[in-house]
């Protein structure tokens, strides 16, 4: 075994963890099954807001630490993929958000004229909205600058990594179900539609079925996204139908779904049509927008994030960092710093 660290998983959690380790002086390799542009994280809508993730108290800490990192990165959006964008989170009150509501500058209750028909309450806030393909490329470049590298490699057993390195960090997301024998890890399927942006400049997310019956929504962003509250983020009762509009440089992202236990990666035409219809009730001009892409991502959900250290075979160190559901990008830096501390 070498003295380097192998990070298993090349999504936003794995790459962010690798960057933190490399920038503190560790020799790091990332084993990634897919190119960054094709991983689940690349599908995510990219809104920084706690969603479908527990435990709440730790999620608050991880989210706030990540927010501290993203805000300065937003000064160079073409490089980092991070922008600070204003928007509306429907069906939500500040009291539901704990310390997140206190930390987001300018977060306030939305006035009635700021809410689409069907929603009686919501919040206005300016938060990071991240172009995930660009951000994953940025993380890869930043890792390389710190001396780390990404290798394309599919892992069928974590012992493949522990046989080569004294320290392994397991950031395998949904893959942890088989790699660790953890049946509590499962998919929450998110389908979205990318359309030509007809002029939408702010994000909108509706959660919890607070709108009219035809516009009822939770929220989803196919890997990493937004939520009504951290406390309800892992609820099994979350609606399978969600509504959000996220303006990205490559188009307007419309969503979505939150289908628990669904492993299908194929876009469903009927679901796509329903997504566009729901979003058009919020912004009518969306109905005529040209469709650019259909995407599906499987969020790696778990009752609670697993972030812990164990002794691997041969006396090595194995650190687990997986189960982030739909909030991977939201907690990535906070979790990465904890994982790096567990490496020792």
Tab-separated table of C-alpha atoms in Angstrom, residues 33-290:
chain	number	residue	atom	x	y	z
A	33	UNK	CA	-16.628	5.099	-13.046
A	34	UNK	CA	-17.903	7.833	-15.365
A	35	UNK	CA	-16.503	11.093	-16.694
A	36	UNK	CA	-17.589	14.026	-14.546
A	37	UNK	CA	-19.844	15.314	-17.324
A	38	UNK	CA	-21.795	12.028	-17.281
A	39	UNK	CA	-22.167	11.409	-13.549
A	40	UNK	CA	-25.338	11.933	-11.513
A	41	UNK	CA	-24.065	15.255	-10.151
A	42	UNK	CA	-23.909	16.679	-13.669
A	43	UNK	CA	-27.664	16.190	-14.017
A	44	UNK	CA	-28.480	18.148	-10.860
A	45	UNK	CA	-30.266	21.478	-11.120
A	46	UNK	CA	-27.654	22.976	-8.801
A	47	UNK	CA	-29.667	25.096	-6.354
A	48	UNK	CA	-27.899	25.384	-3.007
A	49	UNK	CA	-30.624	24.617	-0.449
A	50	UNK	CA	-30.990	21.671	1.991
A	51	UNK	CA	-33.160	19.012	0.363
A	52	UNK	CA	-33.956	15.345	1.179
A	53	UNK	CA	-31.069	14.955	3.609
A	54	UNK	CA	-30.638	14.178	7.313
A	55	UNK	CA	-29.614	14.579	10.130
A	56	UNK	CA	-30.920	18.134	10.378
A	57	UNK	CA	-28.511	19.553	12.949
A	58	UNK	CA	-25.419	18.372	11.076
A	59	UNK	CA	-26.943	19.296	7.721
A	60	UNK	CA	-27.250	22.884	8.950
A	61	UNK	CA	-23.542	22.961	9.804
A	62	UNK	CA	-22.465	21.355	6.523
A	63	UNK	CA	-24.742	23.602	4.456
A	64	UNK	CA	-23.570	26.791	6.127
A	65	UNK	CA	-19.918	25.856	5.659
A	66	UNK	CA	-20.559	25.134	1.983
A	67	UNK	CA	-22.383	28.451	1.616
A	68	UNK	CA	-19.283	30.197	2.963
A	69	UNK	CA	-17.257	28.597	0.158
A	70	UNK	CA	-19.720	29.178	-2.682
A	71	UNK	CA	-20.300	32.891	-2.089
A	72	UNK	CA	-16.737	33.951	-2.994
A	73	UNK	CA	-16.638	31.421	-5.861
A	74	UNK	CA	-19.597	33.299	-7.363
A	75	UNK	CA	-17.235	36.181	-8.151
A	76	UNK	CA	-15.948	34.082	-11.085
A	77	UNK	CA	-18.995	32.262	-12.474
A	78	UNK	CA	-17.466	31.479	-15.869
A	79	UNK	CA	-14.667	29.597	-14.095
A	80	UNK	CA	-16.431	28.061	-11.094
A	81	UNK	CA	-19.983	27.687	-12.395
A	82	UNK	CA	-21.312	29.392	-9.256
A	83	UNK	CA	-23.696	32.381	-9.420
A	84	UNK	CA	-25.735	34.132	-6.739
A	85	UNK	CA	-29.299	34.199	-8.049
A	86	UNK	CA	-32.514	35.519	-6.513
A	87	UNK	CA	-35.617	33.386	-6.388
A	88	UNK	CA	-38.682	32.149	-4.556
A	89	UNK	CA	-39.115	29.068	-2.405
A	90	UNK	CA	-42.866	28.509	-2.125
A	91	UNK	CA	-44.664	26.737	0.729
A	92	UNK	CA	-41.949	27.611	3.221
A	93	UNK	CA	-41.612	29.794	6.327
A	94	UNK	CA	-38.313	30.999	7.841
A	95	UNK	CA	-39.064	29.155	11.089
A	96	UNK	CA	-38.864	25.837	9.207
A	97	UNK	CA	-35.283	26.398	8.112
A	98	UNK	CA	-33.376	26.841	11.370
A	99	UNK	CA	-29.932	28.401	11.061
A	100	UNK	CA	-30.099	28.317	7.252
A	101	UNK	CA	-32.726	31.080	7.306
A	102	UNK	CA	-30.585	33.149	9.659
A	103	UNK	CA	-27.441	32.797	7.543
A	104	UNK	CA	-28.757	33.487	4.033
A	105	UNK	CA	-28.433	37.258	3.537
A	106	UNK	CA	-31.703	38.997	2.784
A	107	UNK	CA	-33.925	35.930	3.172
A	108	UNK	CA	-37.473	37.151	3.852
A	109	UNK	CA	-41.111	36.216	3.538
A	110	UNK	CA	-42.504	36.676	0.021
A	111	UNK	CA	-45.330	39.161	-0.446
A	112	UNK	CA	-48.560	37.922	-2.071
A	113	UNK	CA	-47.732	39.634	-5.375
A	114	UNK	CA	-44.414	37.736	-5.505
A	115	UNK	CA	-46.132	34.326	-5.435
A	116	UNK	CA	-47.784	32.621	-8.403
A	117	UNK	CA	-51.448	31.752	-8.072
A	118	UNK	CA	-52.055	28.745	-5.841
A	119	UNK	CA	-49.348	29.448	-3.282
A	120	UNK	CA	-50.192	31.346	-0.149
A	121	UNK	CA	-46.714	31.645	1.330
A	122	UNK	CA	-43.049	31.407	0.484
A	123	UNK	CA	-39.616	32.902	0.864
A	124	UNK	CA	-37.471	35.220	-1.220
A	125	UNK	CA	-33.719	34.607	-1.124
A	126	UNK	CA	-30.518	34.977	-3.092
A	127	UNK	CA	-28.476	31.776	-2.949
A	128	UNK	CA	-25.862	29.961	-5.027
A	129	UNK	CA	-27.213	28.447	-8.238
A	130	UNK	CA	-24.537	26.211	-9.695
A	131	UNK	CA	-23.945	25.160	-13.285
A	132	UNK	CA	-23.002	21.615	-12.344
A	133	UNK	CA	-21.138	20.540	-15.499
A	134	UNK	CA	-18.999	23.682	-15.282
A	135	UNK	CA	-18.509	23.276	-11.524
A	136	UNK	CA	-17.439	19.642	-11.821
A	137	UNK	CA	-14.901	20.679	-14.455
A	138	UNK	CA	-13.685	23.423	-12.105
A	139	UNK	CA	-13.239	20.929	-9.262
A	140	UNK	CA	-11.327	18.585	-11.560
A	141	UNK	CA	-9.036	21.435	-12.634
A	142	UNK	CA	-8.549	22.576	-9.051
A	143	UNK	CA	-7.677	19.029	-8.007
A	144	UNK	CA	-5.086	18.772	-10.763
A	145	UNK	CA	-3.570	22.108	-9.699
A	146	UNK	CA	-3.154	20.663	-6.194
A	147	UNK	CA	-1.393	17.580	-7.542
A	148	UNK	CA	-4.309	15.143	-7.559
A	149	UNK	CA	-5.725	13.243	-10.493
A	150	UNK	CA	-8.853	11.460	-11.672
A	151	UNK	CA	-8.685	7.922	-13.032
A	152	UNK	CA	-11.483	6.160	-14.874
A	153	UNK	CA	-12.070	2.967	-12.961
A	154	UNK	CA	-15.154	1.013	-12.007
A	155	UNK	CA	-14.927	-0.532	-8.548
A	156	UNK	CA	-16.763	-3.718	-7.630
A	157	UNK	CA	-15.262	-4.096	-4.152
A	158	UNK	CA	-13.736	-1.471	-1.849
A	159	UNK	CA	-10.916	-3.923	-1.139
A	160	UNK	CA	-9.580	-3.047	-4.598
A	161	UNK	CA	-8.870	0.428	-3.228
A	162	UNK	CA	-7.727	-0.557	0.255
A	163	UNK	CA	-5.227	-2.948	-1.337
A	164	UNK	CA	-3.564	0.005	-3.096
A	165	UNK	CA	-3.765	2.830	-0.571
A	166	UNK	CA	-3.492	3.148	3.197
A	167	UNK	CA	-6.414	5.576	3.213
A	168	UNK	CA	-9.611	5.235	1.170
A	169	UNK	CA	-12.552	7.653	1.188
A	170	UNK	CA	-15.790	6.105	-0.013
A	171	UNK	CA	-17.825	8.760	-1.864
A	172	UNK	CA	-19.574	6.269	-4.117
A	173	UNK	CA	-23.097	7.636	-3.725
A	174	UNK	CA	-25.705	5.135	-4.856
A	175	UNK	CA	-22.880	2.671	-5.523
A	176	UNK	CA	-22.386	2.356	-1.778
A	177	UNK	CA	-25.443	0.101	-1.687
A	178	UNK	CA	-23.409	-2.726	-3.204
A	179	UNK	CA	-19.891	-1.646	-2.238
A	180	UNK	CA	-20.684	-1.527	1.470
A	181	UNK	CA	-23.667	-3.868	1.586
A	182	UNK	CA	-25.814	-0.996	2.841
A	183	UNK	CA	-29.462	-1.650	1.870
A	184	UNK	CA	-30.568	1.679	3.359
A	185	UNK	CA	-29.091	3.464	0.341
A	186	UNK	CA	-31.571	3.765	-2.501
A	187	UNK	CA	-32.499	5.907	-5.492
A	188	UNK	CA	-34.849	8.860	-5.592
A	189	UNK	CA	-35.382	9.349	-9.304
A	190	UNK	CA	-35.334	12.882	-10.627
A	191	UNK	CA	-36.461	13.668	-14.173
A	192	UNK	CA	-36.100	17.124	-15.663
A	193	UNK	CA	-36.448	18.961	-18.945
A	194	UNK	CA	-34.031	21.590	-20.259
A	195	UNK	CA	-35.612	24.214	-22.518
A	196	UNK	CA	-34.451	27.323	-24.300
A	197	UNK	CA	-34.818	30.089	-21.744
A	198	UNK	CA	-37.620	32.487	-22.784
A	199	UNK	CA	-36.356	35.173	-20.392
A	200	UNK	CA	-36.663	33.658	-16.909
A	201	UNK	CA	-33.996	35.222	-14.698
A	202	UNK	CA	-34.992	33.998	-11.227
A	203	UNK	CA	-35.376	30.504	-9.831
A	204	UNK	CA	-38.659	29.196	-8.494
A	205	UNK	CA	-39.233	26.104	-6.375
A	206	UNK	CA	-42.550	24.904	-4.933
A	207	UNK	CA	-42.622	22.354	-2.158
A	208	UNK	CA	-45.041	20.303	-0.138
A	209	UNK	CA	-48.201	20.558	-2.213
A	210	UNK	CA	-49.032	24.085	-1.093
A	211	UNK	CA	-50.237	25.185	-4.513
A	212	UNK	CA	-53.435	24.291	-6.336
A	213	UNK	CA	-54.039	20.580	-6.936
A	214	UNK	CA	-52.800	20.826	-10.497
A	215	UNK	CA	-49.625	22.632	-9.511
A	216	UNK	CA	-48.849	20.686	-6.336
A	217	UNK	CA	-45.112	20.220	-5.812
A	218	UNK	CA	-42.221	19.296	-3.594
A	219	UNK	CA	-38.915	19.994	-5.250
A	220	UNK	CA	-36.211	18.070	-6.952
A	221	UNK	CA	-33.075	18.825	-8.941
A	222	UNK	CA	-31.874	15.365	-9.873
A	223	UNK	CA	-28.989	15.062	-7.418
A	224	UNK	CA	-28.422	18.080	-5.723
A	225	UNK	CA	-31.276	20.686	-5.166
A	226	UNK	CA	-33.739	22.519	-2.974
A	227	UNK	CA	-36.136	21.775	-0.159
A	228	UNK	CA	-38.874	23.226	1.952
A	229	UNK	CA	-36.870	22.569	5.094
A	230	UNK	CA	-33.985	20.543	6.391
A	231	UNK	CA	-36.245	18.921	8.956
A	232	UNK	CA	-38.569	17.501	6.309
A	233	UNK	CA	-35.883	16.816	3.766
A	234	UNK	CA	-35.747	13.044	4.189
A	235	UNK	CA	-39.475	12.497	4.541
A	236	UNK	CA	-40.772	9.462	2.743
A	237	UNK	CA	-44.014	11.318	2.152
A	238	UNK	CA	-42.424	13.805	-0.252
A	239	UNK	CA	-44.470	14.188	-3.401
A	240	UNK	CA	-43.345	12.285	-6.473
A	241	UNK	CA	-44.268	15.340	-8.545
A	242	UNK	CA	-42.204	18.484	-8.065
A	243	UNK	CA	-42.087	21.923	-9.674
A	244	UNK	CA	-39.046	24.089	-10.218
A	245	UNK	CA	-37.536	26.476	-12.748
A	246	UNK	CA	-33.776	27.043	-12.593
A	247	UNK	CA	-32.143	29.430	-15.095
A	248	UNK	CA	-28.730	28.051	-16.074
A	249	UNK	CA	-26.287	29.309	-18.720
A	250	UNK	CA	-27.078	26.286	-20.901
A	251	UNK	CA	-30.874	26.663	-20.650
A	252	UNK	CA	-33.823	26.760	-18.297
A	253	UNK	CA	-34.038	23.616	-16.154
A	254	UNK	CA	-37.604	22.483	-15.483
A	255	UNK	CA	-38.496	19.879	-12.914
A	256	UNK	CA	-39.241	17.505	-11.734
A	257	UNK	CA	-39.824	14.234	-9.917
A	258	UNK	CA	-38.855	12.605	-6.622
A	259	UNK	CA	-39.693	8.952	-7.215
A	260	UNK	CA	-38.376	6.822	-4.374
A	261	UNK	CA	-37.066	3.366	-5.233
A	262	UNK	CA	-37.248	3.962	-9.001
A	263	UNK	CA	-34.053	2.834	-10.781
A	264	UNK	CA	-35.025	3.861	-14.327
A	265	UNK	CA	-32.623	6.244	-16.024
A	266	UNK	CA	-34.776	6.588	-19.129
A	267	UNK	CA	-36.801	9.806	-19.534
A	268	UNK	CA	-40.539	9.181	-19.656
A	269	UNK	CA	-42.336	11.310	-22.309
A	270	UNK	CA	-45.525	11.585	-20.272
A	271	UNK	CA	-43.616	12.708	-17.205
A	272	UNK	CA	-41.724	15.268	-19.279
A	273	UNK	CA	-44.960	16.715	-20.651
A	274	UNK	CA	-46.403	16.972	-17.138
A	275	UNK	CA	-43.265	18.758	-15.903
A	276	UNK	CA	-43.520	21.373	-18.660
A	277	UNK	CA	-47.244	21.830	-17.966
A	278	UNK	CA	-46.661	22.404	-14.241
A	279	UNK	CA	-43.883	24.887	-14.879
A	280	UNK	CA	-45.979	26.698	-17.503
A	281	UNK	CA	-48.589	27.396	-14.829
A	282	UNK	CA	-45.869	29.323	-12.997
A	283	UNK	CA	-44.391	30.977	-16.127
A	284	UNK	CA	-46.757	30.612	-19.131
A	285	UNK	CA	-44.058	31.411	-21.683
A	286	UNK	CA	-42.372	28.111	-20.835
A	287	UNK	CA	-45.122	26.204	-22.690
A	288	UNK	CA	-43.740	27.308	-26.062
A	289	UNK	CA	-40.046	27.045	-25.242
A	290	UNK	CA	-37.964	24.738	-27.418
